[in-house]
Amino acid sequence: MIAYQNGDEIALERIFERYRDPLYRFLYRYSKDEQLSIDIVQDTFVTLQTKKRHFDQSKGQLKAYLFQIAYRLMITKLNRRKKWRNILPFLIPLDKQEVSNVDRLTIQAAIDTLPELQRAVILLVYYHDLKQDEVANILKIPVGTVKSRLHTAIKGLKERLEEDYDGKGPF
């Protein structure tokens, strides 16, 4: 790690090769979600790159530092998913088998009916798991505008899907 902190990019590759699999196994055992685990491993090393100067060998081992980063990233993503699941349970099903293909098509059709700007916010937040400030940066709009578009889009989706299912469907 010291070599990497001093500018040796090959050292980062060695760190990645050494800790990628243990991090993945930990994350997968915890979350039981393969894609989430892969994403978090990648995010962990991106975070390491941006915070490489924060690592202090006198405070602990690199392995512990990486696991700490990975754990925090995972908890943040899982909490965000839980929040979204409470708001719109059909956007992030607990189990991929939970929502039928017909229901998925209905959900996609409802999303497709949203105005373009609301649809962009919904897709970036729910499907690409981006934070509101990241969405604001991508769309070049204030965070408050992201929040209001998200609120309006959620309201519209709920109304549309309640009409489609008339209270009898899985939503």
Tab-separated table of N, CA and C in Angstrom:
chain	number	residue	atom	x	y	z
A	1	MET	N	0.834	-1.193	0.000
A	1	MET	CA	0.000	0.000	0.000
A	1	MET	C	0.871	1.248	0.000
A	2	ILE	N	1.974	1.176	0.707
A	2	ILE	CA	2.867	2.339	0.747
A	2	ILE	C	3.401	2.634	-0.654
A	3	ALA	N	3.731	1.577	-1.400
A	3	ALA	CA	4.200	1.766	-2.776
A	3	ALA	C	3.109	2.430	-3.607
A	4	TYR	N	1.871	2.005	-3.433
A	4	TYR	CA	0.763	2.606	-4.179
A	4	TYR	C	0.575	4.072	-3.778
A	5	GLN	N	0.656	4.353	-2.495
A	5	GLN	CA	0.533	5.735	-2.029
A	5	GLN	C	1.636	6.618	-2.608
A	6	ASN	N	2.764	5.985	-2.918
A	6	ASN	CA	3.891	6.734	-3.483
A	6	ASN	C	3.867	6.776	-5.009
A	7	GLY	N	2.764	6.330	-5.615
A	7	GLY	CA	2.607	6.471	-7.051
A	7	GLY	C	2.815	5.220	-7.881
A	8	ASP	N	3.063	4.084	-7.272
A	8	ASP	CA	3.272	2.831	-8.011
A	8	ASP	C	1.920	2.212	-8.360
A	9	GLU	N	1.469	2.397	-9.592
A	9	GLU	CA	0.154	1.894	-10.024
A	9	GLU	C	0.122	0.367	-10.104
A	10	ILE	N	1.263	-0.255	-10.331
A	10	ILE	CA	1.330	-1.725	-10.357
A	10	ILE	C	0.985	-2.276	-8.974
A	11	ALA	N	1.306	-1.538	-7.943
A	11	ALA	CA	0.991	-1.963	-6.573
A	11	ALA	C	-0.522	-2.071	-6.383
A	12	LEU	N	-1.273	-1.170	-7.015
A	12	LEU	CA	-2.730	-1.240	-6.926
A	12	LEU	C	-3.236	-2.536	-7.553
A	13	GLU	N	-2.668	-2.916	-8.677
A	13	GLU	CA	-3.064	-4.172	-9.316
A	13	GLU	C	-2.811	-5.356	-8.395
A	14	ARG	N	-1.678	-5.344	-7.709
A	14	ARG	CA	-1.357	-6.436	-6.767
A	14	ARG	C	-2.340	-6.447	-5.594
A	15	ILE	N	-2.681	-5.273	-5.102
A	15	ILE	CA	-3.660	-5.174	-4.008
A	15	ILE	C	-5.000	-5.729	-4.480
A	16	PHE	N	-5.422	-5.322	-5.673
A	16	PHE	CA	-6.686	-5.796	-6.236
A	16	PHE	C	-6.677	-7.316	-6.370
A	17	GLU	N	-5.631	-7.879	-6.932
A	17	GLU	CA	-5.547	-9.336	-7.115
A	17	GLU	C	-5.590	-10.069	-5.774
A	18	ARG	N	-4.982	-9.511	-4.776
A	18	ARG	CA	-4.909	-10.172	-3.467
A	18	ARG	C	-6.235	-10.122	-2.704
A	19	TYR	N	-6.949	-9.006	-2.793
A	19	TYR	CA	-8.125	-8.813	-1.940
A	19	TYR	C	-9.469	-8.894	-2.660
A	20	ARG	N	-9.478	-8.948	-3.966
A	20	ARG	CA	-10.734	-9.004	-4.720
A	20	ARG	C	-11.598	-10.195	-4.290
A	21	ASP	N	-11.045	-11.380	-4.314
A	21	ASP	CA	-11.836	-12.577	-3.996
A	21	ASP	C	-12.303	-12.617	-2.535
A	22	PRO	N	-11.431	-12.333	-1.569
A	22	PRO	CA	-11.933	-12.326	-0.178
A	22	PRO	C	-13.035	-11.294	0.054
A	23	LEU	N	-12.901	-10.124	-0.564
A	23	LEU	CA	-13.944	-9.108	-0.432
A	23	LEU	C	-15.246	-9.593	-1.055
A	24	TYR	N	-15.160	-10.164	-2.239
A	24	TYR	CA	-16.353	-10.671	-2.914
A	24	TYR	C	-17.038	-11.745	-2.061
A	25	ARG	N	-16.274	-12.680	-1.545
A	25	ARG	CA	-16.864	-13.766	-0.738
A	25	ARG	C	-17.575	-13.208	0.501
A	26	PHE	N	-16.940	-12.251	1.158
A	26	PHE	CA	-17.572	-11.630	2.325
A	26	PHE	C	-18.880	-10.951	1.933
A	27	LEU	N	-18.840	-10.141	0.894
A	27	LEU	CA	-20.020	-9.395	0.471
A	27	LEU	C	-21.132	-10.327	0.009
A	28	TYR	N	-20.771	-11.367	-0.720
A	28	TYR	CA	-21.786	-12.299	-1.216
A	28	TYR	C	-22.415	-13.083	-0.061
A	29	ARG	N	-21.601	-13.521	0.878
A	29	ARG	CA	-22.149	-14.246	2.033
A	29	ARG	C	-23.104	-13.360	2.831
A	30	TYR	N	-22.791	-12.098	2.900
A	30	TYR	CA	-23.625	-11.168	3.655
A	30	TYR	C	-24.909	-10.833	2.909
A	31	SER	N	-24.794	-10.514	1.622
A	31	SER	CA	-25.941	-9.999	0.880
A	31	SER	C	-26.695	-11.052	0.078
A	32	LYS	N	-26.032	-12.157	-0.275
A	32	LYS	CA	-26.609	-13.195	-1.150
A	32	LYS	C	-26.992	-12.622	-2.515
A	33	ASP	N	-26.318	-11.555	-2.929
A	33	ASP	CA	-26.607	-10.887	-4.194
A	33	ASP	C	-25.299	-10.778	-4.976
A	34	GLU	N	-25.193	-11.604	-6.017
A	34	GLU	CA	-23.948	-11.675	-6.788
A	34	GLU	C	-23.585	-10.342	-7.431
A	35	GLN	N	-24.533	-9.730	-8.136
A	35	GLN	CA	-24.228	-8.484	-8.831
A	35	GLN	C	-23.888	-7.366	-7.851
A	36	LEU	N	-24.625	-7.275	-6.762
A	36	LEU	CA	-24.310	-6.269	-5.746
A	36	LEU	C	-22.890	-6.477	-5.220
A	37	SER	N	-22.528	-7.725	-4.968
A	37	SER	CA	-21.197	-8.033	-4.440
A	37	SER	C	-20.103	-7.622	-5.424
A	38	ILE	N	-20.300	-7.929	-6.690
A	38	ILE	CA	-19.326	-7.536	-7.716
A	38	ILE	C	-19.208	-6.013	-7.771
A	39	ASP	N	-20.355	-5.332	-7.766
A	39	ASP	CA	-20.358	-3.868	-7.823
A	39	ASP	C	-19.647	-3.252	-6.627
A	40	ILE	N	-19.897	-3.806	-5.453
A	40	ILE	CA	-19.286	-3.252	-4.238
A	40	ILE	C	-17.773	-3.474	-4.248
A	41	VAL	N	-17.328	-4.613	-4.741
A	41	VAL	CA	-15.877	-4.835	-4.840
A	41	VAL	C	-15.258	-3.754	-5.723
A	42	GLN	N	-15.875	-3.506	-6.877
A	42	GLN	CA	-15.358	-2.462	-7.768
A	42	GLN	C	-15.397	-1.095	-7.082
A	43	ASP	N	-16.513	-0.794	-6.442
A	43	ASP	CA	-16.654	0.490	-5.747
A	43	ASP	C	-15.624	0.638	-4.627
A	44	THR	N	-15.297	-0.468	-3.977
A	44	THR	CA	-14.297	-0.446	-2.903
A	44	THR	C	-12.952	0.012	-3.439
A	45	PHE	N	-12.565	-0.512	-4.592
A	45	PHE	CA	-11.268	-0.134	-5.153
A	45	PHE	C	-11.291	1.269	-5.765
A	46	VAL	N	-12.428	1.699	-6.237
A	46	VAL	CA	-12.547	3.094	-6.691
A	46	VAL	C	-12.386	4.016	-5.483
A	47	THR	N	-13.027	3.649	-4.370
A	47	THR	CA	-12.908	4.440	-3.141
A	47	THR	C	-11.468	4.445	-2.650
A	48	LEU	N	-10.810	3.285	-2.724
A	48	LEU	CA	-9.408	3.212	-2.311
A	48	LEU	C	-8.565	4.178	-3.146
A	49	GLN	N	-8.837	4.247	-4.433
A	49	GLN	CA	-8.075	5.155	-5.290
A	49	GLN	C	-8.265	6.613	-4.874
A	50	THR	N	-9.492	6.975	-4.530
A	50	THR	CA	-9.745	8.371	-4.168
A	50	THR	C	-9.309	8.697	-2.743
A	51	LYS	N	-9.180	7.665	-1.916
A	51	LYS	CA	-8.830	7.902	-0.512
A	51	LYS	C	-7.527	7.229	-0.112
A	52	LYS	N	-6.654	7.003	-1.068
A	52	LYS	CA	-5.429	6.266	-0.758
A	52	LYS	C	-4.569	6.983	0.286
A	53	ARG	N	-4.653	8.268	0.342
A	53	ARG	CA	-3.866	9.028	1.331
A	53	ARG	C	-4.440	8.912	2.751
A	54	HIS	N	-5.689	8.468	2.876
A	54	HIS	CA	-6.300	8.329	4.191
A	54	HIS	C	-5.829	7.078	4.927
A	55	PHE	N	-5.306	6.111	4.184
A	55	PHE	CA	-4.853	4.877	4.828
A	55	PHE	C	-3.596	5.160	5.637
A	56	ASP	N	-3.642	4.729	6.910
A	56	ASP	CA	-2.504	4.893	7.811
A	56	ASP	C	-2.167	3.515	8.366
A	57	GLN	N	-1.016	3.001	7.944
A	57	GLN	CA	-0.614	1.647	8.329
A	57	GLN	C	-0.491	1.495	9.843
A	58	SER	N	-0.218	2.575	10.551
A	58	SER	CA	-0.077	2.484	12.007
A	58	SER	C	-1.421	2.232	12.695
A	59	LYS	N	-2.535	2.462	11.968
A	59	LYS	CA	-3.864	2.271	12.555
A	59	LYS	C	-4.467	0.907	12.234
A	60	GLY	N	-3.820	0.146	11.379
A	60	GLY	CA	-4.352	-1.179	11.062
A	60	GLY	C	-3.882	-1.672	9.713
A	61	GLN	N	-4.291	-2.891	9.411
A	61	GLN	CA	-3.883	-3.523	8.163
A	61	GLN	C	-4.735	-3.048	6.985
A	62	LEU	N	-4.157	-3.161	5.812
A	62	LEU	CA	-4.860	-2.800	4.589
A	62	LEU	C	-6.116	-3.653	4.410
A	63	LYS	N	-6.033	-4.924	4.751
A	63	LYS	CA	-7.178	-5.819	4.615
A	63	LYS	C	-8.366	-5.286	5.412
A	64	ALA	N	-8.135	-4.893	6.636
A	64	ALA	CA	-9.204	-4.366	7.485
A	64	ALA	C	-9.757	-3.062	6.903
A	65	TYR	N	-8.881	-2.229	6.373
A	65	TYR	CA	-9.298	-0.962	5.766
A	65	TYR	C	-10.216	-1.215	4.572
A	66	LEU	N	-9.845	-2.168	3.717
A	66	LEU	CA	-10.659	-2.498	2.541
A	66	LEU	C	-12.002	-3.102	2.940
A	67	PHE	N	-11.984	-3.990	3.934
A	67	PHE	CA	-13.239	-4.596	4.386
A	67	PHE	C	-14.149	-3.530	5.005
A	68	GLN	N	-13.562	-2.571	5.683
A	68	GLN	CA	-14.352	-1.480	6.261
A	68	GLN	C	-15.011	-0.657	5.161
A	69	ILE	N	-14.263	-0.323	4.131
A	69	ILE	CA	-14.820	0.426	2.997
A	69	ILE	C	-15.949	-0.373	2.360
A	70	ALA	N	-15.691	-1.649	2.079
A	70	ALA	CA	-16.684	-2.504	1.416
A	70	ALA	C	-17.945	-2.641	2.265
A	71	TYR	N	-17.779	-2.847	3.551
A	71	TYR	CA	-18.936	-3.011	4.437
A	71	TYR	C	-19.792	-1.745	4.453
A	72	ARG	N	-19.151	-0.602	4.566
A	72	ARG	CA	-19.902	0.662	4.593
A	72	ARG	C	-20.642	0.900	3.282
A	73	LEU	N	-19.977	0.628	2.160
A	73	LEU	CA	-20.635	0.786	0.856
A	73	LEU	C	-21.836	-0.142	0.731
A	74	MET	N	-21.664	-1.385	1.198
A	74	MET	CA	-22.749	-2.360	1.103
A	74	MET	C	-23.934	-1.937	1.970
A	75	ILE	N	-23.682	-1.538	3.190
A	75	ILE	CA	-24.762	-1.121	4.087
A	75	ILE	C	-25.493	0.084	3.503
A	76	THR	N	-24.759	1.018	2.945
A	76	THR	CA	-25.384	2.192	2.326
A	76	THR	C	-26.309	1.761	1.191
A	77	LYS	N	-25.830	0.873	0.316
A	77	LYS	CA	-26.660	0.426	-0.811
A	77	LYS	C	-27.861	-0.374	-0.333
A	78	LEU	N	-27.667	-1.248	0.634
A	78	LEU	CA	-28.787	-2.043	1.137
A	78	LEU	C	-29.828	-1.163	1.810
A	79	ASN	N	-29.384	-0.176	2.561
A	79	ASN	CA	-30.334	0.744	3.201
A	79	ASN	C	-31.094	1.558	2.160
A	80	ARG	N	-30.404	1.970	1.116
A	80	ARG	CA	-31.064	2.723	0.053
A	80	ARG	C	-32.103	1.843	-0.640
A	81	ARG	N	-31.758	0.592	-0.869
A	81	ARG	CA	-32.716	-0.337	-1.492
A	81	ARG	C	-33.937	-0.530	-0.599
A	82	LYS	N	-33.691	-0.659	0.710
A	82	LYS	CA	-34.799	-0.851	1.650
A	82	LYS	C	-35.731	0.360	1.621
A	83	LYS	N	-35.136	1.537	1.564
A	83	LYS	CA	-35.940	2.773	1.501
A	83	LYS	C	-36.783	2.776	0.234
A	84	TRP	N	-36.175	2.442	-0.902
A	84	TRP	CA	-36.917	2.431	-2.160
A	84	TRP	C	-37.978	1.350	-2.163
A	85	ARG	N	-37.672	0.210	-1.570
A	85	ARG	CA	-38.630	-0.891	-1.524
A	85	ARG	C	-39.867	-0.485	-0.730
A	86	ASN	N	-39.668	0.325	0.306
A	86	ASN	CA	-40.805	0.800	1.096
A	86	ASN	C	-41.660	1.778	0.307
A	87	ILE	N	-41.003	2.595	-0.531
A	87	ILE	CA	-41.744	3.587	-1.313
A	87	ILE	C	-42.426	2.929	-2.502
A	88	LEU	N	-41.661	2.182	-3.266
A	88	LEU	CA	-42.172	1.521	-4.475
A	88	LEU	C	-41.684	0.078	-4.488
A	89	PRO	N	-42.376	-0.804	-3.818
A	89	PRO	CA	-41.883	-2.176	-3.694
A	89	PRO	C	-41.696	-2.890	-5.021
A	90	PHE	N	-42.402	-2.475	-6.047
A	90	PHE	CA	-42.302	-3.166	-7.321
A	90	PHE	C	-41.050	-2.795	-8.108
A	91	LEU	N	-40.344	-1.730	-7.706
A	91	LEU	CA	-39.142	-1.359	-8.439
A	91	LEU	C	-37.946	-2.219	-8.058
A	92	ILE	N	-37.891	-2.654	-6.826
A	92	ILE	CA	-36.780	-3.486	-6.390
A	92	ILE	C	-37.361	-4.709	-5.692
A	93	PRO	N	-37.719	-5.737	-6.447
A	93	PRO	CA	-38.305	-6.923	-5.835
A	93	PRO	C	-37.297	-7.644	-4.940
A	94	LEU	N	-37.824	-8.243	-3.873
A	94	LEU	CA	-36.957	-8.996	-2.966
A	94	LEU	C	-36.340	-10.193	-3.677
A	95	ASP	N	-37.095	-10.767	-4.569
A	95	ASP	CA	-36.652	-11.950	-5.294
A	95	ASP	C	-37.026	-11.743	-6.752
A	96	LYS	N	-36.122	-12.054	-7.629
A	96	LYS	CA	-36.389	-11.826	-9.050
A	96	LYS	C	-37.628	-12.579	-9.528
A	97	GLN	N	-37.999	-13.663	-8.866
A	97	GLN	CA	-39.184	-14.422	-9.252
A	97	GLN	C	-40.459	-13.796	-8.693
A	98	GLU	N	-40.321	-12.841	-7.809
A	98	GLU	CA	-41.462	-12.250	-7.119
A	98	GLU	C	-42.395	-11.479	-8.056
A	99	VAL	N	-41.838	-10.872	-9.089
A	99	VAL	CA	-42.631	-10.091	-10.024
A	99	VAL	C	-42.637	-10.825	-11.360
A	100	SER	N	-43.830	-11.122	-11.863
A	100	SER	CA	-43.939	-11.867	-13.119
A	100	SER	C	-43.502	-11.009	-14.298
A	101	ASN	N	-43.277	-11.656	-15.425
A	101	ASN	CA	-42.889	-10.918	-16.630
A	101	ASN	C	-43.976	-9.940	-17.061
A	102	VAL	N	-45.226	-10.331	-16.909
A	102	VAL	CA	-46.333	-9.436	-17.264
A	102	VAL	C	-46.288	-8.196	-16.367
A	103	ASP	N	-46.074	-8.412	-15.073
A	103	ASP	CA	-45.992	-7.279	-14.149
A	103	ASP	C	-44.798	-6.392	-14.480
A	104	ARG	N	-43.683	-7.005	-14.833
A	104	ARG	CA	-42.503	-6.219	-15.210
A	104	ARG	C	-42.807	-5.348	-16.430
A	105	LEU	N	-43.494	-5.925	-17.402
A	105	LEU	CA	-43.857	-5.154	-18.595
A	105	LEU	C	-44.811	-4.017	-18.246
A	106	THR	N	-45.724	-4.275	-17.321
A	106	THR	CA	-46.660	-3.238	-16.885
A	106	THR	C	-45.904	-2.109	-16.190
A	107	ILE	N	-44.958	-2.477	-15.344
A	107	ILE	CA	-44.150	-1.475	-14.647
A	107	ILE	C	-43.349	-0.662	-15.653
A	108	GLN	N	-42.717	-1.359	-16.608
A	108	GLN	CA	-41.933	-0.645	-17.620
A	108	GLN	C	-42.813	0.280	-18.445
A	109	ALA	N	-44.014	-0.185	-18.788
A	109	ALA	CA	-44.941	0.656	-19.555
A	109	ALA	C	-45.331	1.897	-18.751
A	110	ALA	N	-45.538	1.719	-17.446
A	110	ALA	CA	-45.879	2.864	-16.591
A	110	ALA	C	-44.715	3.849	-16.539
A	111	ILE	N	-43.513	3.345	-16.436
A	111	ILE	CA	-42.336	4.216	-16.419
A	111	ILE	C	-42.206	4.944	-17.753
A	112	ASP	N	-42.489	4.229	-18.834
A	112	ASP	CA	-42.398	4.832	-20.174
A	112	ASP	C	-43.390	5.972	-20.371
A	113	THR	N	-44.485	5.976	-19.605
A	113	THR	CA	-45.480	7.050	-19.748
A	113	THR	C	-45.076	8.319	-19.010
A	114	LEU	N	-44.086	8.230	-18.154
A	114	LEU	CA	-43.645	9.413	-17.411
A	114	LEU	C	-43.041	10.432	-18.370
A	115	PRO	N	-43.176	11.711	-18.039
A	115	PRO	CA	-42.471	12.718	-18.832
A	115	PRO	C	-40.963	12.413	-18.823
A	116	GLU	N	-40.310	12.773	-19.880
A	116	GLU	CA	-38.892	12.418	-20.075
A	116	GLU	C	-38.011	12.771	-18.877
A	117	LEU	N	-38.178	13.962	-18.307
A	117	LEU	CA	-37.318	14.391	-17.207
A	117	LEU	C	-37.562	13.579	-15.932
A	118	GLN	N	-38.822	13.216	-15.665
A	118	GLN	CA	-39.134	12.369	-14.507
A	118	GLN	C	-38.605	10.955	-14.735
A	119	ARG	N	-38.761	10.471	-15.961
A	119	ARG	CA	-38.298	9.122	-16.296
A	119	ARG	C	-36.785	9.017	-16.097
A	120	ALA	N	-36.053	10.037	-16.506
A	120	ALA	CA	-34.599	10.029	-16.339
A	120	ALA	C	-34.225	9.920	-14.864
A	121	VAL	N	-34.906	10.675	-14.019
A	121	VAL	CA	-34.608	10.644	-12.584
A	121	VAL	C	-34.924	9.264	-12.004
A	122	ILE	N	-36.091	8.711	-12.327
A	122	ILE	CA	-36.474	7.382	-11.827
A	122	ILE	C	-35.446	6.331	-12.246
A	123	LEU	N	-35.074	6.342	-13.500
A	123	LEU	CA	-34.129	5.337	-13.993
A	123	LEU	C	-32.762	5.470	-13.339
A	124	LEU	N	-32.280	6.693	-13.193
A	124	LEU	CA	-30.966	6.887	-12.586
A	124	LEU	C	-30.954	6.519	-11.107
A	125	VAL	N	-32.014	6.872	-10.402
A	125	VAL	CA	-32.055	6.590	-8.963
A	125	VAL	C	-32.334	5.116	-8.688
A	126	TYR	N	-33.380	4.551	-9.298
A	126	TYR	CA	-33.789	3.192	-8.972
A	126	TYR	C	-33.011	2.115	-9.707
A	127	TYR	N	-32.829	2.287	-10.978
A	127	TYR	CA	-32.211	1.230	-11.767
A	127	TYR	C	-30.687	1.306	-11.786
A	128	HIS	N	-30.143	2.498	-11.564
A	128	HIS	CA	-28.692	2.645	-11.578
A	128	HIS	C	-28.138	3.002	-10.206
A	129	ASP	N	-29.025	3.035	-9.209
A	129	ASP	CA	-28.623	3.173	-7.812
A	129	ASP	C	-27.718	4.381	-7.566
A	130	LEU	N	-28.060	5.508	-8.195
A	130	LEU	CA	-27.273	6.723	-7.998
A	130	LEU	C	-27.905	7.593	-6.916
A	131	LYS	N	-27.074	8.323	-6.210
A	131	LYS	CA	-27.555	9.255	-5.194
A	131	LYS	C	-28.154	10.472	-5.883
A	132	GLN	N	-29.004	11.172	-5.152
A	132	GLN	CA	-29.678	12.330	-5.734
A	132	GLN	C	-28.693	13.409	-6.170
A	133	ASP	N	-27.624	13.611	-5.428
A	133	ASP	CA	-26.650	14.629	-5.837
A	133	ASP	C	-25.908	14.198	-7.102
A	134	GLU	N	-25.707	12.888	-7.277
A	134	GLU	CA	-25.082	12.397	-8.505
A	134	GLU	C	-26.022	12.597	-9.699
A	135	VAL	N	-27.304	12.342	-9.484
A	135	VAL	CA	-28.297	12.540	-10.541
A	135	VAL	C	-28.344	14.025	-10.919
A	136	ALA	N	-28.319	14.888	-9.914
A	136	ALA	CA	-28.336	16.332	-10.173
A	136	ALA	C	-27.135	16.730	-11.031
A	137	ASN	N	-25.987	16.166	-10.716
A	137	ASN	CA	-24.778	16.468	-11.476
A	137	ASN	C	-24.894	15.964	-12.914
A	138	ILE	N	-25.386	14.761	-13.098
A	138	ILE	CA	-25.539	14.177	-14.438
A	138	ILE	C	-26.508	14.998	-15.279
A	139	LEU	N	-27.646	15.347	-14.689
A	139	LEU	CA	-28.683	16.065	-15.432
A	139	LEU	C	-28.487	17.578	-15.429
A	140	LYS	N	-27.478	18.038	-14.687
A	140	LYS	CA	-27.179	19.477	-14.597
A	140	LYS	C	-28.381	20.270	-14.085
A	141	ILE	N	-28.959	19.756	-12.979
A	141	ILE	CA	-30.088	20.421	-12.332
A	141	ILE	C	-29.827	20.450	-10.828
A	142	PRO	N	-30.499	21.329	-10.094
A	142	PRO	CA	-30.332	21.356	-8.633
A	142	PRO	C	-30.868	20.077	-7.974
A	143	VAL	N	-30.321	19.737	-6.819
A	143	VAL	CA	-30.767	18.553	-6.080
A	143	VAL	C	-32.250	18.680	-5.736
A	144	GLY	N	-32.703	19.886	-5.411
A	144	GLY	CA	-34.118	20.102	-5.107
A	144	GLY	C	-35.021	19.731	-6.283
A	145	THR	N	-34.559	19.990	-7.483
A	145	THR	CA	-35.320	19.628	-8.680
A	145	THR	C	-35.363	18.115	-8.834
A	146	VAL	N	-34.256	17.451	-8.542
A	146	VAL	CA	-34.233	15.978	-8.580
A	146	VAL	C	-35.264	15.442	-7.597
A	147	LYS	N	-35.278	15.992	-6.390
A	147	LYS	CA	-36.216	15.523	-5.369
A	147	LYS	C	-37.665	15.722	-5.801
A	148	SER	N	-37.953	16.889	-6.350
A	148	SER	CA	-39.343	17.146	-6.744
A	148	SER	C	-39.750	16.269	-7.930
A	149	ARG	N	-38.859	16.070	-8.883
A	149	ARG	CA	-39.183	15.191	-10.018
A	149	ARG	C	-39.358	13.751	-9.560
A	150	LEU	N	-38.537	13.330	-8.623
A	150	LEU	CA	-38.644	11.975	-8.087
A	150	LEU	C	-39.977	11.802	-7.365
A	151	HIS	N	-40.330	12.780	-6.542
A	151	HIS	CA	-41.598	12.731	-5.817
A	151	HIS	C	-42.778	12.673	-6.781
A	152	THR	N	-42.760	13.536	-7.778
A	152	THR	CA	-43.851	13.584	-8.754
A	152	THR	C	-43.925	12.285	-9.556
A	153	ALA	N	-42.770	11.758	-9.931
A	153	ALA	CA	-42.736	10.506	-10.701
A	153	ALA	C	-43.264	9.338	-9.870
A	154	ILE	N	-42.874	9.254	-8.618
A	154	ILE	CA	-43.348	8.174	-7.740
A	154	ILE	C	-44.864	8.256	-7.584
A	155	LYS	N	-45.343	9.450	-7.347
A	155	LYS	CA	-46.789	9.653	-7.209
A	155	LYS	C	-47.514	9.203	-8.480
A	156	GLY	N	-47.002	9.618	-9.630
A	156	GLY	CA	-47.611	9.228	-10.902
A	156	GLY	C	-47.575	7.732	-11.143
A	157	LEU	N	-46.452	7.103	-10.806
A	157	LEU	CA	-46.347	5.648	-10.978
A	157	LEU	C	-47.322	4.908	-10.071
A	158	LYS	N	-47.417	5.349	-8.834
A	158	LYS	CA	-48.354	4.701	-7.901
A	158	LYS	C	-49.777	4.796	-8.428
A	159	GLU	N	-50.153	5.989	-8.879
A	159	GLU	CA	-51.512	6.175	-9.393
A	159	GLU	C	-51.746	5.303	-10.622
A	160	ARG	N	-50.806	5.299	-11.527
A	160	ARG	CA	-50.949	4.521	-12.762
A	160	ARG	C	-51.044	3.025	-12.465
A	161	LEU	N	-50.200	2.545	-11.588
A	161	LEU	CA	-50.181	1.109	-11.291
A	161	LEU	C	-51.390	0.694	-10.454
A	162	GLU	N	-51.876	1.572	-9.600
A	162	GLU	CA	-53.099	1.259	-8.852
A	162	GLU	C	-54.282	1.165	-9.802
A	163	GLU	N	-54.309	2.021	-10.823
A	163	GLU	CA	-55.367	1.942	-11.836
A	163	GLU	C	-55.293	0.616	-12.581
A	164	ASP	N	-54.081	0.226	-12.979
A	164	ASP	CA	-53.896	-1.001	-13.752
A	164	ASP	C	-54.274	-2.245	-12.968
A	165	TYR	N	-53.973	-2.227	-11.668
A	165	TYR	CA	-54.204	-3.430	-10.865
A	165	TYR	C	-55.452	-3.351	-10.007
A	166	ASP	N	-56.007	-2.183	-9.901
A	166	ASP	CA	-57.255	-2.003	-9.166
A	166	ASP	C	-57.187	-2.640	-7.771
A	167	GLY	N	-56.008	-2.566	-7.167
A	167	GLY	CA	-55.854	-3.096	-5.812
A	167	GLY	C	-55.767	-4.595	-5.719
A	168	LYS	N	-55.774	-5.318	-6.821
A	168	LYS	CA	-55.794	-6.782	-6.782
A	168	LYS	C	-54.442	-7.392	-7.134
A	169	GLY	N	-53.537	-6.611	-7.690
A	169	GLY	CA	-52.255	-7.153	-8.119
A	169	GLY	C	-51.243	-7.186	-6.978
A	170	PRO	N	-49.998	-7.493	-7.296
A	170	PRO	CA	-48.965	-7.612	-6.273
A	170	PRO	C	-48.490	-6.280	-5.733
A	171	PHE	N	-49.050	-5.176	-6.231
A	171	PHE	CA	-48.589	-3.865	-5.808
A	171	PHE	C	-49.512	-3.259	-4.809
